[in-house]
mmCIF file of C-alpha atoms in Angstrom:
data_model
loop_
_atom_site.group_PDB
_atom_site.id
_atom_site.type_symbol
_atom_site.label_atom_id
_atom_site.label_comp_id
_atom_site.label_asym_id
_atom_site.label_seq_id
_atom_site.Cartn_x
_atom_site.Cartn_y
_atom_site.Cartn_z
ATOM 1 C CA MET A 149 86.003 110.550 142.443
ATOM 2 C CA VAL A 150 88.872 109.585 145.425
ATOM 3 C CA ILE A 151 89.884 105.760 143.343
ATOM 4 C CA LYS A 152 88.829 106.431 140.140
ATOM 5 C CA GLN A 153 91.592 109.074 140.290
ATOM 6 C CA ILE A 154 93.809 106.565 142.227
ATOM 7 C CA LYS A 155 93.547 104.679 139.440
ATOM 8 C CA GLN A 156 94.481 106.616 136.599
ATOM 9 C CA TRP A 157 97.843 107.327 139.049
ATOM 10 C CA PHE A 158 98.390 104.327 139.041
ATOM 11 C CA ALA A 159 97.386 103.092 135.155
ATOM 12 C CA ALA A 160 99.645 106.559 134.207
ATOM 13 C CA ARG A 161 102.723 105.195 136.336
ATOM 14 C CA ALA A 162 102.415 100.983 134.825
ATOM 15 C CA ASN A 163 101.702 102.786 131.060
ATOM 16 C CA ALA A 164 105.545 104.853 131.942
ATOM 17 C CA ALA A 165 107.207 102.437 131.450
ATOM 18 C CA ARG A 166 104.626 100.100 129.187
ATOM 19 C CA TRP A 167 105.690 102.563 127.042
ATOM 20 C CA ARG A 168 108.737 103.672 127.358
ATOM 21 C CA PRO A 169 110.281 102.146 124.001
ATOM 22 C CA LEU A 170 107.757 104.571 122.043
ATOM 23 C CA SER A 171 108.050 106.971 123.961
ATOM 24 C CA ASP A 172 111.617 106.780 123.260
ATOM 25 C CA TRP A 173 111.532 106.628 119.808
ATOM 26 C CA ALA A 174 108.966 109.163 119.664
ATOM 27 C CA ALA A 175 111.482 111.614 121.732
ATOM 28 C CA GLU A 176 114.512 110.798 118.765
ATOM 29 C CA ARG A 177 111.805 111.783 116.271
ATOM 30 C CA GLY A 178 110.819 115.314 117.979
ATOM 31 C CA GLY A 179 107.348 113.691 119.441
ATOM 32 C CA GLN A 180 105.532 113.171 121.853
ATOM 33 C CA LEU A 181 103.240 110.691 123.518
ATOM 34 C CA ARG A 182 101.238 111.499 125.562
ATOM 35 C CA HIS A 183 98.896 108.728 127.580
ATOM 36 C CA ALA A 184 95.261 109.319 127.179
ATOM 37 C CA ARG A 185 92.925 110.010 129.835
ATOM 38 C CA ASP A 186 91.665 106.965 130.810
ATOM 39 C CA GLY A 187 94.858 105.804 130.455
ATOM 40 C CA ARG A 188 93.813 102.609 128.156
ATOM 41 C CA GLY A 189 95.541 103.733 124.748
ATOM 42 C CA PHE A 190 98.377 107.008 123.989
ATOM 43 C CA VAL A 191 99.092 110.176 121.312
ATOM 44 C CA ILE A 192 102.133 110.218 119.392
ATOM 45 C CA ASP A 193 103.174 113.301 117.237
ATOM 46 C CA LEU A 194 105.832 113.585 114.759
ATOM 47 C CA PRO A 195 106.136 116.981 113.734
ATOM 48 C CA ARG A 196 109.585 116.299 111.587
ATOM 49 C CA THR A 197 108.899 113.311 109.605
ATOM 50 C CA LEU A 198 107.762 111.634 107.206
ATOM 51 C CA PRO A 199 106.464 113.953 104.048
ATOM 52 C CA GLY A 200 103.381 115.680 106.123
ATOM 53 C CA LEU A 201 103.092 116.646 110.104
ATOM 54 C CA THR A 202 101.713 112.175 111.024
ATOM 55 C CA ARG A 203 99.752 111.556 114.090
ATOM 56 C CA ILE A 204 99.974 107.770 116.212
ATOM 57 C CA GLU A 205 97.276 106.863 118.176
ATOM 58 C CA TRP A 206 96.503 103.490 120.040
ATOM 59 C CA GLY A 207 93.222 102.801 122.202
ATOM 60 C CA ALA A 208 89.962 100.743 122.203
ATOM 61 C CA SER A 209 88.533 100.109 118.037
ATOM 62 C CA GLN A 210 87.091 102.998 116.389
ATOM 63 C CA ARG A 211 84.975 100.427 113.361
ATOM 64 C CA SER A 212 83.504 97.624 113.782
ATOM 65 C CA TYR A 213 84.990 95.466 111.878
ATOM 66 C CA ILE A 214 87.909 95.268 114.691
ATOM 67 C CA GLU A 215 87.273 94.007 117.875
ATOM 68 C CA GLY A 216 89.115 94.907 120.606
ATOM 69 C CA PHE A 217 92.033 98.200 120.429
ATOM 70 C CA GLU A 218 93.890 99.626 117.101
ATOM 71 C CA LEU A 219 96.691 101.110 115.681
ATOM 72 C CA ARG A 220 95.681 104.321 113.935
ATOM 73 C CA MET A 221 97.778 106.573 112.078
ATOM 74 C CA ARG A 222 97.477 109.342 109.733
ATOM 75 C CA CYS A 223 99.496 111.342 108.333
ATOM 76 C CA GLU A 224 98.764 115.070 106.741
ATOM 77 C CA LEU A 225 99.821 115.808 103.091
ATOM 78 C CA LYS A 226 97.101 118.560 101.778
ATOM 79 C CA ILE A 227 97.493 117.094 98.530
ATOM 80 C CA ASN A 228 93.727 117.076 96.177
ATOM 81 C CA PRO A 229 91.605 115.273 98.551
ATOM 82 C CA ASP A 230 89.578 113.685 95.188
ATOM 83 C CA MET A 231 92.799 110.766 95.620
ATOM 84 C CA GLN A 232 90.630 108.418 96.797
ATOM 85 C CA MET A 233 92.412 105.074 96.875
ATOM 86 C CA MET A 234 92.707 101.824 99.493
ATOM 87 C CA VAL A 235 94.515 99.340 100.087
ATOM 88 C CA ILE A 236 93.155 96.554 102.672
ATOM 89 C CA GLU A 237 93.680 92.870 103.577
ATOM 90 C CA ARG A 238 91.998 90.832 100.962
ATOM 91 C CA LYS A 239 90.428 88.551 104.030
ATOM 92 C CA LEU A 240 88.449 91.980 105.555
ATOM 93 C CA MET A 241 87.803 92.549 101.809
ATOM 94 C CA GLU A 242 86.246 89.996 101.245
ATOM 95 C CA ARG A 243 83.806 89.953 104.942
ATOM 96 C CA LEU A 244 82.975 93.580 103.981
ATOM 97 C CA GLU A 245 81.866 93.594 100.652
ATOM 98 C CA SER A 246 79.243 90.581 102.124
ATOM 99 C CA ASN A 247 78.289 92.921 104.689
ATOM 100 C CA VAL A 248 77.768 96.238 102.448
ATOM 101 C CA PHE A 249 75.929 93.730 99.731
ATOM 102 C CA GLU A 250 73.263 92.030 102.806
ATOM 103 C CA ALA A 251 72.728 95.795 103.801
ATOM 104 C CA TYR A 252 72.344 97.433 100.374
ATOM 105 C CA THR A 253 69.981 94.637 99.924
ATOM 106 C CA ASP A 254 68.032 95.379 102.684
ATOM 107 C CA THR A 255 65.384 97.997 103.597
ATOM 108 C CA LEU A 256 67.977 99.302 105.223
ATOM 109 C CA ARG A 257 69.133 101.087 102.710
ATOM 110 C CA THR A 258 69.165 104.432 102.893
ATOM 111 C CA ARG A 259 70.772 103.919 106.550
ATOM 112 C CA VAL A 260 73.915 102.284 104.518
ATOM 113 C CA ASP A 261 74.270 105.484 102.987
ATOM 114 C CA THR A 262 74.271 107.310 105.229
ATOM 115 C CA ASP A 263 76.320 104.811 108.539
ATOM 116 C CA THR A 264 79.079 102.953 106.413
ATOM 117 C CA PRO A 265 82.125 103.899 106.754
ATOM 118 C CA GLU A 266 84.146 105.228 103.322
ATOM 119 C CA GLU A 267 86.252 102.535 102.992
ATOM 120 C CA MET A 268 83.030 100.035 102.908
ATOM 121 C CA ARG A 269 81.293 101.824 100.819
ATOM 122 C CA TRP A 270 84.382 101.714 98.226
ATOM 123 C CA LEU A 271 84.290 98.824 97.536
ATOM 124 C CA VAL A 272 81.047 98.745 96.138
ATOM 125 C CA MET A 273 81.679 102.107 94.406
ATOM 126 C CA PHE A 274 85.210 102.222 93.165
ATOM 127 C CA PRO A 275 86.680 100.206 90.372
ATOM 128 C CA LYS A 276 89.370 97.623 91.422
ATOM 129 C CA GLN A 277 92.550 97.212 90.803
ATOM 130 C CA SER A 278 94.057 93.300 89.965
ATOM 131 C CA GLN A 279 96.965 94.369 88.163
ATOM 132 C CA ILE A 280 99.480 94.561 91.156
ATOM 133 C CA GLU A 281 102.245 93.925 89.829
ATOM 134 C CA SER A 282 103.935 92.016 92.947
ATOM 135 C CA LYS A 283 102.467 88.955 93.196
ATOM 136 C CA LEU A 284 102.441 89.031 97.957
ATOM 137 C CA VAL A 285 100.969 91.701 97.983
ATOM 138 C CA ARG A 286 97.750 91.011 95.118
ATOM 139 C CA GLN A 287 97.511 87.731 97.009
ATOM 140 C CA ARG A 288 96.882 89.781 100.213
ATOM 141 C CA PHE A 289 95.862 92.895 99.552
ATOM 142 C CA GLY A 290 93.241 94.886 97.566
ATOM 143 C CA ALA A 291 92.855 97.434 96.192
ATOM 144 C CA VAL A 292 90.662 100.050 95.251
ATOM 145 C CA GLY A 293 89.981 103.829 93.559
ATOM 146 C CA ILE A 294 88.940 106.235 91.528
ATOM 147 C CA ASN A 295 90.311 104.701 88.821
ATOM 148 C CA ARG A 296 92.692 102.149 88.484
ATOM 149 C CA GLU A 297 95.511 104.662 86.719
ATOM 150 C CA LEU A 298 95.873 106.284 89.228
ATOM 151 C CA ILE A 299 95.635 102.695 92.143
ATOM 152 C CA MET A 300 97.979 101.834 90.194
ATOM 153 C CA ALA A 301 100.595 104.963 89.998
ATOM 154 C CA TRP A 302 99.966 105.198 94.251
ATOM 155 C CA LEU A 303 101.337 101.417 94.312
ATOM 156 C CA ASP A 304 104.433 102.302 92.932
ATOM 157 C CA LYS A 305 108.269 100.247 93.730
ATOM 158 C CA GLU A 306 108.271 101.539 97.608
ATOM 159 C CA LEU A 307 104.842 101.085 98.849
ATOM 160 C CA SER A 308 103.994 97.590 97.365
ATOM 161 C CA GLU A 309 108.277 97.077 98.232
ATOM 162 C CA ARG A 310 107.085 98.372 102.363
ATOM 163 C CA LEU A 311 103.865 96.276 102.561
ATOM 164 C CA ALA A 312 105.194 92.899 101.401
ATOM 165 C CA GLN A 313 108.246 93.032 103.853
ATOM 166 C CA ALA A 314 104.901 93.502 106.589
ATOM 167 C CA THR A 315 102.835 90.648 105.533
ATOM 168 C CA GLN A 316 105.963 88.627 107.500
ATOM 169 C CA ASP A 317 105.726 89.496 110.378
ATOM 170 C CA VAL A 318 103.698 92.106 111.237
ATOM 171 C CA LEU A 319 100.353 92.467 108.480
ATOM 172 C CA ILE A 320 100.047 88.793 108.841
ATOM 173 C CA GLU A 321 96.869 87.037 106.507
ATOM 174 C CA GLY A 322 93.256 87.859 108.329
ATOM 175 C CA ARG A 323 94.758 90.754 110.238
ATOM 176 C CA PRO A 324 92.817 93.779 108.999
ATOM 177 C CA PHE A 325 94.393 96.382 107.750
ATOM 178 C CA VAL A 326 93.684 99.942 105.826
ATOM 179 C CA LEU A 327 95.249 102.456 103.849
ATOM 180 C CA LEU A 328 93.624 105.037 102.202
ATOM 181 C CA SER A 329 94.198 108.505 101.031
ATOM 182 C CA LEU A 330 91.465 110.591 101.282
ATOM 183 C CA ARG A 331 90.321 114.242 102.030
ATOM 184 C CA GLY A 332 94.232 115.834 101.602
ATOM 185 C CA ASN A 333 95.730 112.929 103.417
ATOM 186 C CA VAL A 334 96.598 109.136 104.604
ATOM 187 C CA TYR A 335 95.268 107.434 107.121
ATOM 188 C CA LEU A 336 96.795 103.542 107.705
ATOM 189 C CA ARG A 337 94.251 101.427 110.788
ATOM 190 C CA THR A 338 94.858 98.040 111.820
ATOM 191 C CA ALA A 339 94.402 95.767 114.946
ATOM 192 C CA MET A 340 96.521 95.872 117.387
ATOM 193 C CA ALA A 341 96.251 94.300 120.481
ATOM 194 C CA GLU A 342 98.454 95.746 122.807
ATOM 195 C CA PRO A 343 101.435 98.381 121.157
ATOM 196 C CA ALA A 344 104.898 97.406 120.107
ATOM 197 C CA LEU A 345 107.240 99.490 119.004
ATOM 198 C CA ALA A 346 109.213 96.949 116.442
ATOM 199 C CA GLU A 347 104.547 96.802 114.494
ATOM 200 C CA VAL A 348 104.367 100.637 114.971
ATOM 201 C CA GLN A 349 108.373 100.826 113.025
ATOM 202 C CA ALA A 350 106.937 98.773 110.583
ATOM 203 C CA LEU A 351 103.319 100.651 109.130
ATOM 204 C CA THR A 352 104.588 103.189 109.925
ATOM 205 C CA GLN A 353 107.542 103.066 106.741
ATOM 206 C CA VAL A 354 104.371 101.365 105.160
ATOM 207 C CA LEU A 355 102.927 105.048 105.754
ATOM 208 C CA ASP A 356 105.921 106.988 104.962
ATOM 209 C CA ALA A 357 105.796 105.025 101.981
ATOM 210 C CA ALA A 358 101.904 105.366 100.735
ATOM 211 C CA SER A 359 102.172 108.975 101.567
ATOM 212 C CA SER A 360 105.793 110.024 99.441
ATOM 213 C CA SER A 361 103.550 108.347 96.784
ATOM 214 C CA ALA A 362 100.537 109.411 97.687
ATOM 215 C CA GLN A 363 102.134 113.299 96.911
ATOM 216 C CA ALA A 364 104.466 111.928 94.315
ATOM 217 C CA VAL A 365 100.979 110.807 92.244
ATOM 218 C CA HIS A 366 99.614 114.339 92.798
ATOM 219 C CA GLN A 367 102.761 116.487 91.943
ATOM 220 C CA ARG A 368 102.314 114.894 88.501
ATOM 221 C CA LEU A 369 98.691 114.604 87.396
ATOM 222 C CA GLY A 370 98.465 119.055 89.816
ATOM 223 C CA ASP A 371 95.670 120.726 91.333
ATOM 224 C CA GLY A 372 93.701 120.740 87.536
ATOM 225 C CA GLY A 373 92.984 117.524 86.563
ATOM 226 C CA PRO A 374 89.735 115.701 85.845
ATOM 227 C CA TRP A 375 89.389 113.814 89.585
ATOM 228 C CA PRO A 376 86.132 113.730 90.289
ATOM 229 C CA THR A 377 82.746 111.702 89.232
ATOM 230 C CA THR A 378 79.219 112.206 89.516
ATOM 231 C CA THR A 379 79.789 108.931 92.305
ATOM 232 C CA SER A 380 82.644 110.220 93.679
ATOM 233 C CA VAL A 381 81.425 114.416 94.078
ATOM 234 C CA ALA A 382 77.817 112.442 95.729
ATOM 235 C CA TRP A 383 79.744 110.914 97.878
ATOM 236 C CA HIS A 384 82.333 113.551 99.080
ATOM 237 C CA SER A 385 79.789 116.409 99.725
ATOM 238 C CA ARG A 386 78.220 115.091 102.305
ATOM 239 C CA PRO A 387 79.494 115.551 106.058
ATOM 240 C CA ALA A 388 82.751 114.233 106.481
ATOM 241 C CA GLU A 389 82.316 111.373 109.328
ATOM 242 C CA GLY A 390 84.002 108.875 112.257
ATOM 243 C CA ASP A 391 87.006 109.973 112.820
ATOM 244 C CA TYR A 392 88.768 110.657 109.867
ATOM 245 C CA ASN A 393 88.001 114.013 109.794
ATOM 246 C CA ALA A 394 89.562 114.322 112.682
ATOM 247 C CA PRO A 395 92.435 113.921 114.545
ATOM 248 C CA ALA A 396 94.069 109.858 114.673
#
């Protein structure tokens, strides 16, 4: 026990210096960086930035399609929970589509229904949006959602520009990335072997644009809009899965 505590103390000391730029950046934005107990990750809460309360977490991957470590973000918006939309890196989309198709054609269909995360199920549940205005975004990402009109509205000029800009240095081709509007919040998830301030800042800008656009779409359509479909309600009524129902 003593040896373990000493190791954790040394790890905390090393990480304090290693993550100092991120800690200072969070403090400048009214937030705070907290270390994971095992010293292998951190959580940043930003209370006064973006359209809603934001949590940024870096640590071991919680998705099978991301190896090693990942960055997770969540912006709490309290928008209509049936605004179900996703932007996903194209190579990852193709790989997950293949995996889901294989699972649905074997004898484990019931297990797929209960164990598969939203970002995989949506690829077979929802229509794809192929008419993305930005050519670069269209080439590098896929988009699916409860209906095509919502996706087009969500992928407005600001969000498209942020995504296109991120492809130049952060969201390189083949890097797993998903951006979702789910259960009233907006989530971002991507592979990240080592946290870097510049990358976190760039991805925060993507989350900011996605959250602002989702709020705008919600306000235009109103709470009483014709959101649900039979399929979406059937899936949405099941208990929440993974960490989308818990802190990011």
